[in-house]
Amino acid sequence: MADGMTTATLKVNGEDRTVVFPTHHTLLEVLREECQLTGTKHGCELGECGACTVLIDGKPALSCVVLAAEMEGREIETVEGMHTANGPHPLQTTFAELGAAQCGYCTPGILLTAKSLLAEKPFADDPEIREALAGNLCRCTGYNKIIEAVTWAGAIARGEDDGAPTQEQVFGATLNEGAQND
Amino acid sequence: MTDPKKHGLPGQSPGGKAKNLNLIGKPFRRVDGMSKVTGQTIFADDFVAPRMVHMKLVRSTMPHAKILRIDSSIAETMPGVLRVMTGEGMQKTFGILPVSQDEHPLCIDKVRFVGDPVVAVAALTEDQAANAAAAVEIEYEALATISSVEEAIKYSDPQIHDYADDGNLHKVVSMKFGNPEGAFEKADVILEDDLFFEGNTHLAMEQHATVATAEADGKVTLYSSTQTPHYLHKALTRVLGIPASHIRVIAAPNGGGFGGKSDPFNHEICAAKMALELGRPVKICLTREEVFYCHRGRHPVQMHLKTGFTRDGEITGQHLKTALDGGSYGSYGVASTYYTGALQTVTYNVPHYQFDSIRAFTNKPPCGPKRGHGTPQPRFGWEVQLDKAAQKLGIDPAELRLKNLIQPNTVTANYLKVGSVGLKQCIEAVIEGSGWKERYGKMPKGRGLGLACGSYLTGAGLPIYWNHMPHSGVQIKLDRSGGVAVFCGQAEIGQGSDTVLAAIVAEILGIDIMHIRLCVADTDLTPVDLGSYSSRVTIMMGNAAIEAAERAKALIASAVSEKLDVPKGRLGFAEDRVFDVENPEVGMDWPDAVIAGESKHGTLGVTGSYTPPRSPGRYRGAGVGPSPCYSYSACVLEVEVDPETGLYEVEHVWMAHDVGQSINAASVMGQIEGSIYMGLGEAMMEESAFRRLPKRMSNALVHKIPSMLDYKSPTFLDMPKMTSYVIEDPDPNGPFGAKEVGQGPLLPMMPALANAIFDAVGVRVDQIPIGPHMVKKAMDDLAKGKEGRFGPGKFPDYEFGEALNVPTPEEGGDGKATNNEARGLAADRGTMTIKPVGGKKS
């Protein structure tokens, strides 16, 4: 079965790429190996961790459980497509500023899921952010900085100035005020 | 397009904490921040090399068996297969600790757990390697298995390893500081508890990966996801039998480590060997299932804890027994064993202390160091018992802790030298933040608050192998470009150590962090740093970086001083300039200052080193526990428990952590929040559980859950509200006063949950993780008039014999034991010798 090969033209980050790959290979494998877009990560290859999330026609999808052979004619976006000639996406800026990426391994999948969320719901609030990202595991951050970074990026995208993290979110709470922080 | 500064990230810490520092203490973008959010960071599996081939390991399907026959004849003829390798060509053993060099890259005579590697297969593609690996046939003769500490005590035959302190007990420790028996006699109240902490695993998002490239002249380079490139370098040298100078290890940025990538691994050594044999690059990336087999996670620990208190709450003494289920290999286990006892004394004054411990070999994946290494388990026991003591004595749990707080600059009963202690401020912060005084013990049934504290070392005081060299070295190269290249062997595992290194050099030279180019974790190019473990990088690399940067500064200052005719002592370094502090417009831009330096001194290069201060302990085992300084944490956790079902939800966590001094405020918050998360996962759900396959299959002892789906860990939806407090009580041993933050805040989480559940519904769950069914059972028992408790019944029976006897500093002790012939030393004699075989297992 490993001998069956497929030739396909994939549209990745707006660029057409004609690639030849074993027919049973996943989109994850073809992106990383044939397209050399190693920004897309893998944590399980079983659809459990969310690290391999890419956008297919603007919707988050687990590239480890999608066959590349079925992707012709679809718009695929990877993390490499988020930083354009205009500079980084606001999510990339806020993630970097806040340290929402620590080891950075789950980050590409989370950025793309969040990008899709903000495109669909520009005013996404805390519960909506949590719900949208619930399929993406992160072992470093405790998720807090990620939520703050998505919230902030949403505000920047809306042209608002008030989405930046608070003093408490950046430095921690201060004594004598902790009780009022709820 | 998006300037965050415009959008106002607060730049100054509250209360002017930053103390005349330009960068340190503020929140700033990590030096690897942009590369991580754009997908540019090259993790080990992202690395490709021309002519690269792929390797797979064939792993044991038996938990304990002799290897009778390996048949690779079919595999060898399969498409694309280049080489099938067995352990015959690698007879030398390896292991992270010098006292337990007990692993073979590929098992030779026998296998010790399901997942033990036996054969390596290289092929042109990963698919071909996997197919060929599946075609390798291995015939085994099953051996009886040891599956628990109790079985390891009972049966020394079959013996899993031919070395151990006692049969299948890898390590036996017994040590006594002062007079605990006398302390118990003096106590008004004595508490004795049996507790259990289940094992769990790191679950770093990145699966371990390695690319080995062989050079035509016989040298080999490894690009690997490792936290400890220096120790891997040593292991490779030992097994491959070629000079260390022919082997180069580069640690790729790790996609999370948490201790799980701190051992040298079979796949790394096999990849190097395969690359040398084939003369071409070899890649292996483990599957998630294989990562579960590599493990080195948290040891399951049974505990018996006995502590005496006076009527007014003063601790008189403590006796702790721990039993660790170590799995099939040594790993860091000897250190883990000592760590389950060492840090019981650094938070509260424990004047008399006894610690007994055993670590068993069992036929399960090897346990090792996970965030908090050996200390979360006894910390759980200690903080739960303090909560029980507070209840029994009628003293508020916070008061009881404050009453017994260790004082700064103390030498503990077991000879640990404690420096700064910010624990009081930590307790006060979370008490105030959570409204403890108004709410603890006073909320409606089902809602509760729990308090717990913790402390962790800032770097292990001793290296893993005995030597007199620095623990960390930093080298700095400056040249006429104005660029500053900084070299250090430390490994970035996600914790932000690259940023700490760059920030410290930038701070001292007064330059923009963007002028700095790092070269890290490369055994050919960088000075040795022992690795990213034991929360040692910031303090050790940081102090070495300070020394190197100060030397660079002195060279530049002497040249600029001549050029400007300003005394050296009057020169300031800030904002990319070197200038006269009394007349700031007289000065030079940074690149011109470096040119002046290079003109005067020639090529500019400096080094810095760091070695921790010597610890006062001189007894056998005193090497585990000492640290240049200790971090402190306190936590209050609020829980809502359903009194009908036992289902519970953690609503809010208040965590205060004494970090000494923040280097990057953003990273400090990230570490605190990440620790809360990982601690909560362990407290609520994470566990490495095993089961036995039915007899008609292989009767093998296997992982219940070698997948991410079944190994439950918290998601975005499981996290409570977190309020964090950063306490800065600087320690003179830390760089700018900094202490650790990567591990400490995890420690109070598990006991805080258990204590909060007690406040909510009046029952004790004395084991981790706490399942709702445990809460339910305890509540049902309580309703029936029985003890409202869920937990283990008894500590395993084991006769420890005579303890090593060490008089405490208070008793005038000199740090040495008075009976070196006792267990602590005698046990050591057993290491690496074959023990007589005891009872047969039926």
Tab-separated table of C-alpha atoms in Angstrom, chain B residues 623-805:
chain	number	residue	atom	x	y	z
B	623	GLY	CA	24.586	15.927	48.236
B	624	VAL	CA	20.860	15.992	47.521
B	625	GLY	CA	18.997	19.055	48.743
B	626	PRO	CA	21.637	21.791	48.984
B	627	SER	CA	21.076	24.793	46.767
B	628	PRO	CA	22.410	28.355	46.570
B	629	CYS	CA	18.928	29.507	47.640
B	630	TYR	CA	15.326	28.389	47.938
B	631	SER	CA	12.163	29.812	46.435
B	632	TYR	CA	8.922	29.936	48.424
B	633	SER	CA	5.271	29.717	47.454
B	634	ALA	CA	1.897	29.884	49.150
B	635	CYS	CA	-1.459	29.045	47.662
B	636	VAL	CA	-5.110	29.312	48.579
B	637	LEU	CA	-7.506	27.322	46.442
B	638	GLU	CA	-11.271	27.625	46.387
B	639	VAL	CA	-13.378	24.617	45.503
B	640	GLU	CA	-17.057	23.896	45.034
B	641	VAL	CA	-17.972	20.293	45.827
B	642	ASP	CA	-21.316	18.710	45.039
B	643	PRO	CA	-22.258	17.103	48.377
B	644	GLU	CA	-24.325	14.484	46.556
B	645	THR	CA	-21.909	13.225	43.915
B	646	GLY	CA	-18.451	14.308	45.007
B	647	LEU	CA	-17.957	16.088	41.708
B	648	TYR	CA	-15.949	19.193	42.327
B	649	GLU	CA	-14.840	22.278	40.501
B	650	VAL	CA	-11.827	24.429	41.329
B	651	GLU	CA	-13.076	27.993	41.170
B	652	HIS	CA	-10.119	30.186	41.983
B	653	VAL	CA	-6.433	29.828	42.788
B	654	TRP	CA	-4.441	32.519	44.578
B	655	MET	CA	-0.734	31.852	44.258
B	656	ALA	CA	2.089	33.917	45.710
B	657	HIS	CA	5.666	33.078	44.797
B	658	ASP	CA	8.898	34.488	46.170
B	659	VAL	CA	11.143	34.694	43.108
B	660	GLY	CA	13.799	36.861	44.762
B	661	GLN	CA	13.890	39.215	41.777
B	662	SER	CA	12.137	38.872	38.435
B	663	ILE	CA	14.410	38.891	35.414
B	664	ASN	CA	11.610	39.032	32.823
B	665	ALA	CA	8.335	39.834	34.590
B	666	ALA	CA	6.326	38.334	31.727
B	667	SER	CA	8.189	35.038	31.957
B	668	VAL	CA	7.781	34.920	35.743
B	669	MET	CA	4.007	35.170	35.407
B	670	GLY	CA	4.124	32.531	32.704
B	671	GLN	CA	5.984	30.132	34.980
B	672	ILE	CA	3.637	30.735	37.908
B	673	GLU	CA	0.533	30.210	35.795
B	674	GLY	CA	2.057	27.184	34.077
B	675	SER	CA	2.904	25.665	37.458
B	676	ILE	CA	-0.620	26.244	38.747
B	677	TYR	CA	-1.908	24.478	35.661
B	678	MET	CA	0.408	21.493	35.851
B	679	GLY	CA	-0.085	21.139	39.597
B	680	LEU	CA	-3.833	21.239	39.170
B	681	GLY	CA	-3.648	18.577	36.466
B	682	GLU	CA	-1.758	16.314	38.860
B	683	ALA	CA	-4.103	17.094	41.721
B	684	MET	CA	-7.285	16.435	39.768
B	685	MET	CA	-6.711	13.927	36.996
B	686	GLU	CA	-3.257	13.054	35.692
B	687	GLU	CA	-2.041	9.532	36.432
B	688	SER	CA	0.173	6.859	34.934
B	689	ALA	CA	-1.949	3.793	35.555
B	690	PHE	CA	-1.141	0.208	34.632
B	691	ARG	CA	-3.072	-2.973	34.127
B	692	ARG	CA	-2.293	-6.605	33.526
B	693	LEU	CA	-3.239	-8.201	30.254
B	694	PRO	CA	-5.212	-11.418	30.703
B	695	LYS	CA	-3.300	-14.691	31.096
B	696	ARG	CA	-4.491	-15.933	27.712
B	697	MET	CA	-2.684	-12.975	26.145
B	698	SER	CA	0.718	-12.335	27.670
B	699	ASN	CA	-0.168	-11.483	31.260
B	700	ALA	CA	1.983	-8.442	30.593
B	701	LEU	CA	1.855	-5.379	32.760
B	702	VAL	CA	0.992	-2.545	30.406
B	703	HIS	CA	0.085	1.088	30.418
B	704	LYS	CA	-3.611	1.631	30.795
B	705	ILE	CA	-3.297	4.881	28.970
B	706	PRO	CA	-0.422	5.414	26.529
B	707	SER	CA	-2.292	8.108	24.609
B	708	MET	CA	-3.086	11.769	25.012
B	709	LEU	CA	-6.789	11.122	24.775
B	710	ASP	CA	-6.813	8.776	27.742
B	711	TYR	CA	-4.116	10.458	29.799
B	712	LYS	CA	-6.358	13.229	31.044
B	713	SER	CA	-4.863	16.691	31.317
B	714	PRO	CA	-6.599	20.035	31.815
B	715	THR	CA	-7.883	21.974	28.813
B	716	PHE	CA	-8.803	25.638	28.401
B	717	LEU	CA	-12.196	24.787	29.872
B	718	ASP	CA	-10.814	23.227	33.042
B	719	MET	CA	-8.761	26.147	34.276
B	720	PRO	CA	-9.997	28.228	37.188
B	721	LYS	CA	-9.487	31.902	37.700
B	722	MET	CA	-5.925	32.544	38.819
B	723	THR	CA	-4.622	35.445	40.876
B	724	SER	CA	-0.848	35.480	41.126
B	725	TYR	CA	1.390	37.526	43.401
B	726	VAL	CA	5.059	37.992	42.648
B	727	ILE	CA	7.008	38.419	45.881
B	728	GLU	CA	10.559	39.647	45.509
B	729	ASP	CA	12.770	38.873	48.499
B	730	PRO	CA	16.206	39.025	46.847
B	731	ASP	CA	18.795	36.426	47.742
B	732	PRO	CA	22.456	37.462	47.694
B	733	ASN	CA	23.365	34.254	45.848
B	734	GLY	CA	20.998	34.938	42.960
B	735	PRO	CA	21.796	37.020	39.860
B	736	PHE	CA	20.338	40.439	40.770
B	737	GLY	CA	18.818	38.532	43.706
B	738	ALA	CA	16.799	36.154	41.503
B	739	LYS	CA	15.580	32.750	42.676
B	740	GLU	CA	13.733	30.039	40.799
B	741	VAL	CA	10.132	30.136	39.589
B	742	GLY	CA	9.831	27.198	37.202
B	743	GLN	CA	8.946	24.472	39.671
B	744	GLY	CA	8.141	25.915	43.086
B	745	PRO	CA	4.619	27.192	42.429
B	746	LEU	CA	3.522	23.702	41.376
B	747	LEU	CA	4.151	22.244	44.820
B	748	PRO	CA	1.320	23.705	46.926
B	749	MET	CA	-1.388	22.885	44.375
B	750	MET	CA	-2.127	19.281	45.303
B	751	PRO	CA	-2.356	19.740	49.093
B	752	ALA	CA	-4.284	22.995	48.614
B	753	LEU	CA	-6.959	21.051	46.726
B	754	ALA	CA	-7.137	18.299	49.349
B	755	ASN	CA	-7.359	20.873	52.139
B	756	ALA	CA	-10.044	22.849	50.310
B	757	ILE	CA	-12.154	19.728	49.859
B	758	PHE	CA	-11.957	19.179	53.612
B	759	ASP	CA	-13.138	22.719	54.249
B	760	ALA	CA	-15.968	22.209	51.749
B	761	VAL	CA	-17.368	18.859	52.836
B	762	GLY	CA	-15.395	17.761	55.895
B	763	VAL	CA	-13.660	14.741	54.379
B	764	ARG	CA	-10.005	13.932	53.765
B	765	VAL	CA	-8.675	12.473	50.560
B	766	ASP	CA	-5.118	11.443	51.365
B	767	GLN	CA	-4.097	10.575	47.840
B	768	ILE	CA	-3.448	12.220	44.501
B	769	PRO	CA	-5.095	12.564	42.033
B	770	ILE	CA	-8.361	13.199	43.817
B	771	GLY	CA	-11.203	11.562	41.939
B	772	PRO	CA	-14.810	12.546	42.634
B	773	HIS	CA	-15.518	8.921	43.557
B	774	MET	CA	-12.992	9.224	46.385
B	775	VAL	CA	-14.720	12.313	47.729
B	776	LYS	CA	-18.069	10.548	47.420
B	777	LYS	CA	-16.862	7.435	49.240
B	778	ALA	CA	-15.408	9.500	52.076
B	779	MET	CA	-18.626	11.513	52.364
B	780	ASP	CA	-20.697	8.325	52.440
B	781	ASP	CA	-18.471	6.890	55.163
B	782	LEU	CA	-18.721	10.080	57.169
B	783	ALA	CA	-22.518	9.980	56.880
B	784	LYS	CA	-22.428	6.405	58.244
B	785	GLY	CA	-20.494	7.632	61.256
B	786	LYS	CA	-17.178	6.247	60.020
B	787	GLU	CA	-14.021	8.204	59.399
B	788	GLY	CA	-14.542	10.558	56.461
B	789	ARG	CA	-11.339	9.650	54.728
B	790	PHE	CA	-10.201	8.095	51.474
B	791	GLY	CA	-6.605	7.008	51.257
B	792	PRO	CA	-4.100	4.210	51.619
B	793	GLY	CA	-4.229	1.889	54.613
B	794	LYS	CA	-0.629	1.262	55.457
B	795	PHE	CA	2.959	1.797	54.481
B	796	PRO	CA	4.767	-1.257	53.056
B	797	ASP	CA	6.471	-3.385	55.702
B	798	TYR	CA	10.214	-2.971	55.475
B	799	GLU	CA	12.912	-3.223	58.110
B	800	PHE	CA	15.219	-0.275	57.555
B	801	GLY	CA	17.781	-1.209	60.181
B	802	GLU	CA	20.004	1.300	61.915
B	803	ALA	CA	19.678	4.838	60.603
B	804	LEU	CA	22.631	7.024	59.742
B	805	ASN	CA	22.881	9.262	62.795
